Amino acid sequence: MESLVLEGSVEAIIFKSEDTGYTVAKITANKELITIVGVMPLLQEGQQIEVKGTFIQHKQFGRQFSIEEYKEKLPSSSKEIEKYLSTGIIHGIGPVTAKKIVKVFGKDTLHILDNNIERLKEIEGIGEKKFNIIYESYIETKDLKDIMIFFQKHGITVNQCLKIYKKFGADSINKVSINPYILNDEISGIGFLTADKIAKEFGVEDTSSFRIQSGIRYVLNNFSAMGNTYMPKDKLIQECQKVLAVSKEIIEENIYNCVLEEKLKIEKIKDIEAVYSLPYYYCELGVTNKIITLCIENFQTINTDVEFEVSTFEKKNNIKFAPSQKKAILGAFENGIEIITGGPGTGKTTIIKCIIEIYENSGMKVLLAAPTGRAAKRMSESTEREAKTIHRLLEMGVSDEENSFFCKGESEPLEADVIIIDEASMIDIMLMNSLLKAIKLGTRVIIVGDVDQLPSVGPGNVLRDLINSKFINVVRLKEIFRQGKESMIIVNAHKINNGEMPYLNKKGGDFFFDARDEVENILSTILDLVNRRLPSFNTKWSKIWDIQVLSPTRKGILGVDNLNNEIQAILNPSCKDKKEKQVRDIVFREGDKVMQIKNNYSLEWHRIGGDGENKGVGVFNGDMGYIETIDEERKVLSVVFDDERRVVYEFMFLDELELAYAITIHKSQGSEFKVVVMPTFMGSAFLMNRNILYTGITRAKELVVVVGNQKSLQYMVNNTNNMKRYSSLKERIMDITIDKNMIE
């Protein structure tokens, strides 16, 4: 069918997708009201447009005009110009101001806006302040229009166009034309493959070093995102071949060129040629050097009888420390660095309290920190002292270019005699390096965590590597503290960790197994537990905030994506009083429980509850809260995290949020929930393993309910098949300190 060209005025916008720009609108063309459909992100009511396309018959909506191309036709008569400006297309110009402008400039109005916009100051009522609003809006509208038109030809969504414009401004087209791969490096949500497609359209050759090196970076960064600090060279070449479709020789040559140009590092680790991105290479070196330095530093001896202080603490709290617990406390006064590791119920919190008290009684300053807000909050509650996130402790700031930095570091170290870090299994190599940089010589460091938990989300296997290096004094806590012996959650956690089946459904216990075979039955049981059974069992439990569904996986009927949709439909269904916003396949609704899924160091927050600064920056992977309001007009959504901090998101950044009625066990690290509901089923060997099961059940404080069949539970207990992490911190420490005594 031959394409037609229509001209007309936009009477109404019926529908517009913020993400894709797909629009349904009504126009008047040839004195007829016509429905037009297609990608028209900048279409506004009142515009004069020229559209090219064909008439189609929609099954439900009847005759429509499907758009292939469209362009705005700027009005030429004074009347049309006034109508156009009155639509509010430019901030600061409404109907009254539009009338005044057109009265003075007539048909030349648009020419003056383009070429001599300063003349608007001649208009009565347009002072400096109003002029600046109009000027910024006009320039932005003009630039954004060009950018949208340019990038949409290359398959970039509206949301991504907005991010590009926010990042590079008016120079966006020029910057991307010079280096299309900057999109992959700098814009979240645009991958290498999209950037590569654009580069090819610009004529970049398949074998161009520019392209090959971008591909190498992309593969290496993806591998790092899975928790690795390096990638074996053979594996890197293999994966690059899949992505780039060029020979092994070309990739290898470019890897070595990157090394020569100091863009990458290669080192031999255990007979493997290891390829590093520079940040992770230097972070491993930094952590290695500082750990060794702190360990061999001479420390101020404490003029106190530690054994006597310990027995005083025992009497005061009516407890008796087990030998390993006592050893952990004494070690905190004998070593520059100590690691205390143990599972739930082994008394880590009580040990920390005892260590703090003895140091404080000796007049020494103790700082407490944890990797996440939730973990820091728990630490504060259990020690009755202020604990900060590591980011807050290091006084994180954001530069004008929106890059994060820490105020505390080598030049301005932390002022403390002792620093105690909890939930250390969650600390990745980058954060550990930043923390150690800020610790001055002579400060003691006590690292506390459960090495059997899942490792950090970010690259590295820091806690395990430090323990396995056999250089730092490590105390492993095995004995379960008195209160723990009463809890089946704790008893079962240790049984699972030892490769034994947990006790199921002990009367009066806090660990239950609900046997179900089919995945559909497991799903309906979980929904019933969350909505009816558990809130009836304990009326104090909030359906949304106290009961957390954890799943090993994202996909499938029992994956978090589907679980979230199902639970949302029950706990926070659609209704006319609640505003919604659809992003990708997710419908966000006011009142929804949500989670931040990546570190964003530049998002501002304002305190609305709790203690601490009134405002700050930074929202981190794993932070949970609820959607307070959705404002379509301002295109923003506000979230309150932990009932304390309000964060306002522009719509274009909503890809950083997910529903959190159900979350993956990986994302639950460092969090605690009153009740955990968890499905067990047969799935990937890398996800259905002991480590995952152990981490999931140890997130619960009051009750665990596992739903599934015994066979899959048994499989998880027996399966020790974890995703291998490539990190070399252990080897680096061991290479320098083969024998601790040699150094001493």
PDB file of C-alpha atoms in Angstrom, residues 522-524 526-527 549-554 556-569 659 661-663 677-679 681:
ATOM      1  CA  ILE A 522       3.885 -24.142  45.920  1.00  0.00           C
ATOM      2  CA  LEU A 523       2.901 -20.738  44.474  1.00  0.00           C
ATOM      3  CA  SER A 524      -0.706 -20.812  45.775  1.00  0.00           C
ATOM      4  CA  ILE A 526       3.043 -19.027  49.378  1.00  0.00           C
ATOM      5  CA  LEU A 527       0.297 -16.550  48.447  1.00  0.00           C
ATOM      6  CA  VAL A 549       9.375 -14.003  50.385  1.00  0.00           C
ATOM      7  CA  LEU A 550      12.866 -15.089  49.271  1.00  0.00           C
ATOM      8  CA  SER A 551      13.554 -17.116  46.135  1.00  0.00           C
ATOM      9  CA  PRO A 552      16.804 -18.499  44.729  1.00  0.00           C
ATOM     10  CA  THR A 553      15.900 -17.395  41.215  1.00  0.00           C
ATOM     11  CA  ARG A 554      14.388 -14.556  39.134  1.00  0.00           C
ATOM     12  CA  GLY A 556       9.898 -19.053  36.246  1.00  0.00           C
ATOM     13  CA  ILE A 557       6.660 -19.435  38.235  1.00  0.00           C
ATOM     14  CA  LEU A 558       8.567 -19.383  41.556  1.00  0.00           C
ATOM     15  CA  GLY A 559      11.076 -16.718  40.491  1.00  0.00           C
ATOM     16  CA  VAL A 560      10.853 -13.258  42.071  1.00  0.00           C
ATOM     17  CA  ASP A 561       9.527 -11.562  38.901  1.00  0.00           C
ATOM     18  CA  ASN A 562       6.361 -13.679  38.867  1.00  0.00           C
ATOM     19  CA  LEU A 563       6.061 -13.839  42.681  1.00  0.00           C
ATOM     20  CA  ASN A 564       6.108 -10.027  42.842  1.00  0.00           C
ATOM     21  CA  ASN A 565       3.294  -9.690  40.306  1.00  0.00           C
ATOM     22  CA  GLU A 566       1.193 -12.290  42.135  1.00  0.00           C
ATOM     23  CA  ILE A 567       1.762 -10.842  45.628  1.00  0.00           C
ATOM     24  CA  GLN A 568       1.255  -7.249  44.428  1.00  0.00           C
ATOM     25  CA  ALA A 569      -2.145  -8.230  42.967  1.00  0.00           C
ATOM     26  CA  LEU A 659       9.134  -4.573  43.382  1.00  0.00           C
ATOM     27  CA  TYR A 661       7.424  -8.335  47.946  1.00  0.00           C
ATOM     28  CA  ALA A 662       9.727 -11.149  46.841  1.00  0.00           C
ATOM     29  CA  ILE A 663      13.495 -10.736  46.447  1.00  0.00           C
ATOM     30  CA  VAL A 677       8.908 -17.665  53.300  1.00  0.00           C
ATOM     31  CA  MET A 678      11.006 -19.593  50.815  1.00  0.00           C
ATOM     32  CA  PRO A 679      10.208 -22.060  48.012  1.00  0.00           C
ATOM     33  CA  PHE A 681      12.209 -26.668  43.855  1.00  0.00           C
TER      34      PHE A 681
END
